[in-house]
Tab-separated table of C-alpha atoms in Angstrom:
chain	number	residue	atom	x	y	z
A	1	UNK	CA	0.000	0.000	0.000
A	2	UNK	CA	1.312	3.805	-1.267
A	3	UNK	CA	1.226	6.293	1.533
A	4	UNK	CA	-0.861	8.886	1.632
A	5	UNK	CA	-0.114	12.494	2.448
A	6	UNK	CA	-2.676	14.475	2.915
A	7	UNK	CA	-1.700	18.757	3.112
A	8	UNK	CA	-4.693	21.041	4.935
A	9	UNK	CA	-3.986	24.790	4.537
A	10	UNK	CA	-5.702	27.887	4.360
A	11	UNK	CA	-5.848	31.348	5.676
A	12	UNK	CA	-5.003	31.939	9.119
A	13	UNK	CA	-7.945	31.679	11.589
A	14	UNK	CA	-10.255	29.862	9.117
A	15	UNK	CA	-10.165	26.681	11.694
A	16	UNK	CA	-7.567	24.118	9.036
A	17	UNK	CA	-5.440	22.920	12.510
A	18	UNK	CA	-9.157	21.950	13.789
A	19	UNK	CA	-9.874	20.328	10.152
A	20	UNK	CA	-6.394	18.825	9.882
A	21	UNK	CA	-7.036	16.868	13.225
A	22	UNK	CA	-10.823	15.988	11.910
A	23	UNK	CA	-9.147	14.270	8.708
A	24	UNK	CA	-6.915	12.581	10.433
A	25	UNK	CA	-9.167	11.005	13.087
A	26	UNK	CA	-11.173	10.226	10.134
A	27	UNK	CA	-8.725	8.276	8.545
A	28	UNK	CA	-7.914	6.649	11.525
A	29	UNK	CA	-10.793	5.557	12.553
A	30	UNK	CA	-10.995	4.216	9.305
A	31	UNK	CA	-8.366	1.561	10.469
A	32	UNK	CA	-5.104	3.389	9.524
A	33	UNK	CA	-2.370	4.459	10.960
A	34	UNK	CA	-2.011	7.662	10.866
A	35	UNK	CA	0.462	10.679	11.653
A	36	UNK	CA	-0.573	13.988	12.479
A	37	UNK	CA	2.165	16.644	11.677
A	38	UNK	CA	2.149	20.039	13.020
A	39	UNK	CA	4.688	22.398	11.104
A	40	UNK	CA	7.168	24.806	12.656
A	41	UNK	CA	8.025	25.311	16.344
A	42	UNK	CA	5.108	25.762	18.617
A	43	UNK	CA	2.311	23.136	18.825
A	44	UNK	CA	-1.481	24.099	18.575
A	45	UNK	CA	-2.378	21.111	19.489
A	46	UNK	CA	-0.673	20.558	22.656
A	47	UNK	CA	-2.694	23.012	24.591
A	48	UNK	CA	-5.890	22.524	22.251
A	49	UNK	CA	-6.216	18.303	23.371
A	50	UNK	CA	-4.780	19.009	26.777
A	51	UNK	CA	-1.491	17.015	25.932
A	52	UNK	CA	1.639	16.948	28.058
A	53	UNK	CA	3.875	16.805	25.038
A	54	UNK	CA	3.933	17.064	21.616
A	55	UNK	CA	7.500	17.021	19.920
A	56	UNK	CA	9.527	15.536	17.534
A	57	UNK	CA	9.319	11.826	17.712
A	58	UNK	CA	5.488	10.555	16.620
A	59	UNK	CA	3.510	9.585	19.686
A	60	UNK	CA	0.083	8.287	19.915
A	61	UNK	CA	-3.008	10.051	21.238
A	62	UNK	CA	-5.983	8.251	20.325
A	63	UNK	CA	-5.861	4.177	18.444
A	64	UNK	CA	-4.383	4.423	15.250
A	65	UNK	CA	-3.608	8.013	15.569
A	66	UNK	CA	-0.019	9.579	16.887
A	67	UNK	CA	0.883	13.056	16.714
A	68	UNK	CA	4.483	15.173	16.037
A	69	UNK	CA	5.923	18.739	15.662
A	70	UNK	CA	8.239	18.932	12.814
A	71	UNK	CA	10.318	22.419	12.211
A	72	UNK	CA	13.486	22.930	9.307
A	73	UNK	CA	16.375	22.693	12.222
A	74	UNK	CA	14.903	19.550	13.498
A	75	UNK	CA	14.310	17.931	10.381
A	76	UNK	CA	17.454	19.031	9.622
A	77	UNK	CA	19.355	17.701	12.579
A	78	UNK	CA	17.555	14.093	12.097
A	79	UNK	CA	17.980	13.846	8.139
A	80	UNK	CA	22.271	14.911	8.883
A	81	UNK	CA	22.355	12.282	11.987
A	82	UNK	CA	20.948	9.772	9.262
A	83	UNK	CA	23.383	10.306	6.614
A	84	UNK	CA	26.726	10.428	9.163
A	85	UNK	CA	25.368	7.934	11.356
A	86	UNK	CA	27.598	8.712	14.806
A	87	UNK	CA	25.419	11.153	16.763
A	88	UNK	CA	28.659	13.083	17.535
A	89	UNK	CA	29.848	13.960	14.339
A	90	UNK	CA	26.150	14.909	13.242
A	91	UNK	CA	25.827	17.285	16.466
A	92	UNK	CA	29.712	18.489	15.465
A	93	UNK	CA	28.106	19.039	11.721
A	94	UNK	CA	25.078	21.657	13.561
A	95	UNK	CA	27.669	23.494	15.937
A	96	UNK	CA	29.983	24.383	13.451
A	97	UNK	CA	29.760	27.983	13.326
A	98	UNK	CA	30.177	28.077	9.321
A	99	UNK	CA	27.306	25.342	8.700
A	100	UNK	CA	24.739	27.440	11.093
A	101	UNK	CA	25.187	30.168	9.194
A	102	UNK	CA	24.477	28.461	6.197
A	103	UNK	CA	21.387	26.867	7.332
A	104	UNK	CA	20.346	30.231	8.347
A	105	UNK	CA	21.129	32.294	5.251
A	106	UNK	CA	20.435	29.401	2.573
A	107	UNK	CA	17.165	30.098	0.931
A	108	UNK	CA	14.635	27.483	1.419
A	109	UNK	CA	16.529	24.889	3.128
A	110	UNK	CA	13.934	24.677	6.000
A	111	UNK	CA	11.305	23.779	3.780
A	112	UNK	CA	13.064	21.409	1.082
A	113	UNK	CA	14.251	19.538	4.909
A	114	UNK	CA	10.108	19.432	5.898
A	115	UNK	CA	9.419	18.323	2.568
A	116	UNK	CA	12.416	15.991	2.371
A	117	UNK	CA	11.454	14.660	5.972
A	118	UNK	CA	7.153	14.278	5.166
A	119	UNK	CA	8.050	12.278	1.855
A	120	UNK	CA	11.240	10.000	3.020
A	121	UNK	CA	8.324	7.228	3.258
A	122	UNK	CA	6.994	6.995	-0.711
A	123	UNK	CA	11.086	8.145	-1.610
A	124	UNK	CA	12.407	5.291	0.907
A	125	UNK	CA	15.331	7.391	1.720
A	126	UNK	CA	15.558	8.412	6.136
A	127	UNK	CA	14.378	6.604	9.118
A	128	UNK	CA	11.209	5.019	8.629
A	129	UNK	CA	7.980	6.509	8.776
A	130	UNK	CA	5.336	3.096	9.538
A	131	UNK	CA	2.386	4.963	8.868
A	132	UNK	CA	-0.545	4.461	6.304
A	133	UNK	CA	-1.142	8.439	6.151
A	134	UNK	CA	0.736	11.434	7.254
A	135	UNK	CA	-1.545	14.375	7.633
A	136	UNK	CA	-0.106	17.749	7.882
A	137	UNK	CA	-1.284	20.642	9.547
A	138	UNK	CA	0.740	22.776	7.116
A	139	UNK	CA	1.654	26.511	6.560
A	140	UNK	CA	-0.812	28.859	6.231
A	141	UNK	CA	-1.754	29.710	2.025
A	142	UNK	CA	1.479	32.437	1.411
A	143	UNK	CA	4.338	30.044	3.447
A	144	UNK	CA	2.363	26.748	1.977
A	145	UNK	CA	2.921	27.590	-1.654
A	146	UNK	CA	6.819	28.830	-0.862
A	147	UNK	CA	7.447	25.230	0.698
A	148	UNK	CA	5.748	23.422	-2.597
A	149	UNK	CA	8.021	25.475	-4.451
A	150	UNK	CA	11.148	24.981	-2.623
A	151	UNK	CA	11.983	21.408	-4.268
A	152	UNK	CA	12.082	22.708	-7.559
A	153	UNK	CA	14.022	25.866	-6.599
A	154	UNK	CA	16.568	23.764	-5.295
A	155	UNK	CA	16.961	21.330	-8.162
A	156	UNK	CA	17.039	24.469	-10.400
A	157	UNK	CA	20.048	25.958	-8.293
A	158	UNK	CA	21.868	22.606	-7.980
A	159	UNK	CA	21.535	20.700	-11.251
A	160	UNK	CA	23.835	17.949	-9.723
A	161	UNK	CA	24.919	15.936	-6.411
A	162	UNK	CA	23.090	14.237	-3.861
A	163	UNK	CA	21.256	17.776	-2.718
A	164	UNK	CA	19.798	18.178	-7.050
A	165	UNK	CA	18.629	14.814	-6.881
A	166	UNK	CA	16.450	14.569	-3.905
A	167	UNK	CA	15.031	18.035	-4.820
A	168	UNK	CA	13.781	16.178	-7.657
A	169	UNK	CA	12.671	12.920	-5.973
A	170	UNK	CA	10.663	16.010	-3.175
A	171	UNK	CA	9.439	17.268	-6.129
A	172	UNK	CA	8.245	14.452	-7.733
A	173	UNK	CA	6.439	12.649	-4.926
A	174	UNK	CA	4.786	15.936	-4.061
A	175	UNK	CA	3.077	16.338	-7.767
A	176	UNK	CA	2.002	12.831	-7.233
A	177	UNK	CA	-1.683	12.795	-7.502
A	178	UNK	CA	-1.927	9.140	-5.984
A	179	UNK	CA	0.161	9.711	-3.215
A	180	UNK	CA	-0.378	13.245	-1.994
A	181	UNK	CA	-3.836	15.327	-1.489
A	182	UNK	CA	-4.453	18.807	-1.028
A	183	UNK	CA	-7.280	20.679	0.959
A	184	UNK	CA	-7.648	24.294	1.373
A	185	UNK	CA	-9.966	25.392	3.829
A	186	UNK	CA	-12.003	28.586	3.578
A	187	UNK	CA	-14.684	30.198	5.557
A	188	UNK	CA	-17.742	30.981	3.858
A	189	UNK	CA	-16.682	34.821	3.246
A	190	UNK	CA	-14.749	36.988	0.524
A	191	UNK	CA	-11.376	37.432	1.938
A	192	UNK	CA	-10.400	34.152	2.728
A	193	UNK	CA	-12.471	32.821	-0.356
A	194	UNK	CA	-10.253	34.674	-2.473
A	195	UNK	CA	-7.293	33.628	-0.759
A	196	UNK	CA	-8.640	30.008	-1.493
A	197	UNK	CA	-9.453	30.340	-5.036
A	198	UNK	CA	-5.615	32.146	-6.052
A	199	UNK	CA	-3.895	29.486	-4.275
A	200	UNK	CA	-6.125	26.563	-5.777
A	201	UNK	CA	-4.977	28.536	-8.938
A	202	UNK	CA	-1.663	28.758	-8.411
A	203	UNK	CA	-1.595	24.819	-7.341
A	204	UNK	CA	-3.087	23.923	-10.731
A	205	UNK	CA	-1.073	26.369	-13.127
A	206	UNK	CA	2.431	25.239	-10.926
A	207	UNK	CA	1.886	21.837	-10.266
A	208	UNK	CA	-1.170	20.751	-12.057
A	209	UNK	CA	-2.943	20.310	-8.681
A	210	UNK	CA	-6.691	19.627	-7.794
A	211	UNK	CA	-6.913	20.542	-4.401
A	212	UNK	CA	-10.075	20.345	-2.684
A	213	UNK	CA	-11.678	23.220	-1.337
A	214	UNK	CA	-13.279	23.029	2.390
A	215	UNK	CA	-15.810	25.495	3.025
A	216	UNK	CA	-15.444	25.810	7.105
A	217	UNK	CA	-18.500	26.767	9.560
A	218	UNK	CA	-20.937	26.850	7.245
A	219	UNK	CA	-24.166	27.960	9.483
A	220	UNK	CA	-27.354	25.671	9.016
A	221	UNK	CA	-30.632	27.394	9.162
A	222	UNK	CA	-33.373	24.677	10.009
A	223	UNK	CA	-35.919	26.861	8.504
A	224	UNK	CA	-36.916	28.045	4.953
A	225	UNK	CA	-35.957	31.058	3.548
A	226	UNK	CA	-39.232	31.694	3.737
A	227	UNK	CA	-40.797	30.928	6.832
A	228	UNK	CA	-37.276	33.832	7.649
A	229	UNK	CA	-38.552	36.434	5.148
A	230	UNK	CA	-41.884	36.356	7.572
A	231	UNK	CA	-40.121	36.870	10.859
A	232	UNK	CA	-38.528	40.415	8.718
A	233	UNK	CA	-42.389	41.602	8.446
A	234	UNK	CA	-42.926	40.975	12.040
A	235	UNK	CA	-43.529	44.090	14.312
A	236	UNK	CA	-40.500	45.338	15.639
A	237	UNK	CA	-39.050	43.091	18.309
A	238	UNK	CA	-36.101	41.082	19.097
A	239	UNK	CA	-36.843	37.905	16.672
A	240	UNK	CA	-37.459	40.504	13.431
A	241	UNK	CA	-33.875	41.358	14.642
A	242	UNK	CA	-32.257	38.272	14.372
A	243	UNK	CA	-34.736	37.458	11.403
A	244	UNK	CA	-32.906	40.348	9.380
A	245	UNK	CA	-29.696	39.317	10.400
A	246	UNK	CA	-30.392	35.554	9.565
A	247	UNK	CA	-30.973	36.736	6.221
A	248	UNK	CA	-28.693	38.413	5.337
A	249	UNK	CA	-25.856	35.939	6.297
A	250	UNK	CA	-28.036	33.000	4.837
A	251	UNK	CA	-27.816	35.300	1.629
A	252	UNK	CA	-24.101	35.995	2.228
A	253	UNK	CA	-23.392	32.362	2.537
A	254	UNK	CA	-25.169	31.768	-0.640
A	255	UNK	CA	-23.243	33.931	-2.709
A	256	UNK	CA	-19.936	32.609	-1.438
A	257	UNK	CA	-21.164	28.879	-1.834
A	258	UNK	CA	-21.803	29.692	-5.208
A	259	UNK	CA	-18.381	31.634	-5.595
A	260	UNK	CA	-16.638	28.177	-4.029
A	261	UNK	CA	-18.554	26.081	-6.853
A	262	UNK	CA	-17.211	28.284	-9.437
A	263	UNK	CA	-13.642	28.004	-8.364
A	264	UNK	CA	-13.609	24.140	-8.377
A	265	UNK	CA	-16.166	21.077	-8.628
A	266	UNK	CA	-13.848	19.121	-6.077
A	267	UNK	CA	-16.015	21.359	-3.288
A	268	UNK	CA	-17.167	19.947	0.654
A	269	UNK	CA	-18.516	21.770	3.462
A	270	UNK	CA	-18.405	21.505	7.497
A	271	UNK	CA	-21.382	23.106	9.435
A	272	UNK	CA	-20.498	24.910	12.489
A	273	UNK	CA	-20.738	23.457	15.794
A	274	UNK	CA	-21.179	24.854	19.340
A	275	UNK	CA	-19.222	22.374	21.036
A	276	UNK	CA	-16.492	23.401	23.353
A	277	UNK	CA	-14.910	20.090	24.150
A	278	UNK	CA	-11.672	19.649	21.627
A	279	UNK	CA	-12.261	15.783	20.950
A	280	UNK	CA	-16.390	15.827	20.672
A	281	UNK	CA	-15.736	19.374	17.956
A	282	UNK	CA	-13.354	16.861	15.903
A	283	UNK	CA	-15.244	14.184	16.128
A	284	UNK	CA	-18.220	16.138	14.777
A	285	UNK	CA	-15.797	17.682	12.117
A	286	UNK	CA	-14.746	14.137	11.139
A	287	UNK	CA	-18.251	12.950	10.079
A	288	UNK	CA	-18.693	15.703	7.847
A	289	UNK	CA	-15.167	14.767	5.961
């Protein structure tokens, strides 16, 4: 069985961490094993599931589910420790003054390490990753599309060596449309909708992408448009209030659904739920998937 790797981005604060985690519970559930990567070096989801750690090294949180934090320096510091093997000389390699600053100036080196470390399974080249799926809780949209870019940069720069060639293997496994999937999660409204639509765009004119487009808290209105329309002609009072305002955002949301359906047919949407506890909220989320 191919791995799967599943990417969830979006604009910040349109709730893709939440939808990452629903995805992978979903898949997990499912009976796989799955790996649920946060990117970069603080963990949402530490504090957001109550956790006591969440770090480098996978570990499990639910059955069939484990969790890690993976930034460039750490990804970095595993991938050199595989290559020299002796944990001395690789630690040597990071505390060199000359190779830090390296790291630190060399343009996308970070990312081509989290790309090189998220598809070492499908390439068969690092430790091993024994998991059916790896989702990712990736970068938001601007940082997402500079990390899918990063492989090809690199090969571009270095047409030969060890460093060219596994820019192309990256590169190759990440354009992969039966190995990797892409979601892009959206709220129901212009700004991030537009954000959505370039970058499912951009991933289709750069890497001949289909990414699927979430459409996030989606409201549900249990009665007709209407029965809503009626409550407007009311006498004044506090339900013509919230009548008005129902319908206007029921109209909103209606425009921007059918905005979403003109951007791409490859289209799903998660209702919003008042639920406060983390695990009942993605389990919710996970049904909708």
């Amino acid at each position: 069985m191919k791995q799967e790797i599943h990417f969830v981005t979006g604009k910040g604060g349109v709730g893709k961490s939440v939808v990452a985690a629903a995805l992978a519970l979903k898949l997990s559930q499912a009976g796989k094993k799955v790996l649920l990567v946060e990117l970069g070096d603080q963990s949402f989801f530490r504090d957001f599931f109550s956790l006591s750690q969440v770090g480098f090294q996978p570990v499990s949180i639910r059955q069939n589910l484990s969790i890690a934090l993976w930034s460039g320096d750490t990804c970095l510091r595993e991938y050199a420790g595989y290559l020299i093997k002796v944990e001395s000389l690789a630690k040597l390699f990071f505390d060199n003054a000359v190779m830090r600053a390296f790291i630190n100036v060399a343009p996308a080196l970070p990312e081509l390490a989290i790309l090189g470390k998220i598809t070492s399974g499908p390439r068969k080249h690092g430790p091993p990753l024994p998991f059916d799926c790896i989702v990712v809780d990736a970068f938001a949209t601007g940082h997402f599309k500079a990390l899918l870019e990063a492989p090809k940069g690199m090969a571009q720069a270095v047409q030969f060596g060890p460093m060219g060639e596994q820019s192309r293997s990256i590169d190759k496994v990440i354009r992969d449309k039966s190995m990797c999937h892409y979601h892009i999660v959206t709220l129901p409204e212009e700004l991030p909708l537009k954000e959505a639509a370039e970058l499912s765009q951009d991933l289709k004119d750069e890497f001949d992408i289909n990414a699927e487009i979430i459409l996030n808290k989606i409201l549900p209105v249990p009665i007709s448009v209407e029965k809503v329309t009626e409550y407007t002609k009311q006498e004044d009072s506090d339900m013509k209030d919230f009548a008005i305002y129902l319908q206007h955002h029921m109209q909103r949301q209606t425009e921007m659904l059918a905005e979403a359906e003109k951007v791409t047919t490859n289209l799903r949407s998660i209702p919003l739920f008042f639920e406060a506890d983390p695990w009942k909220l993605t389990s919710l989320m996970a049904e909708k998937l």
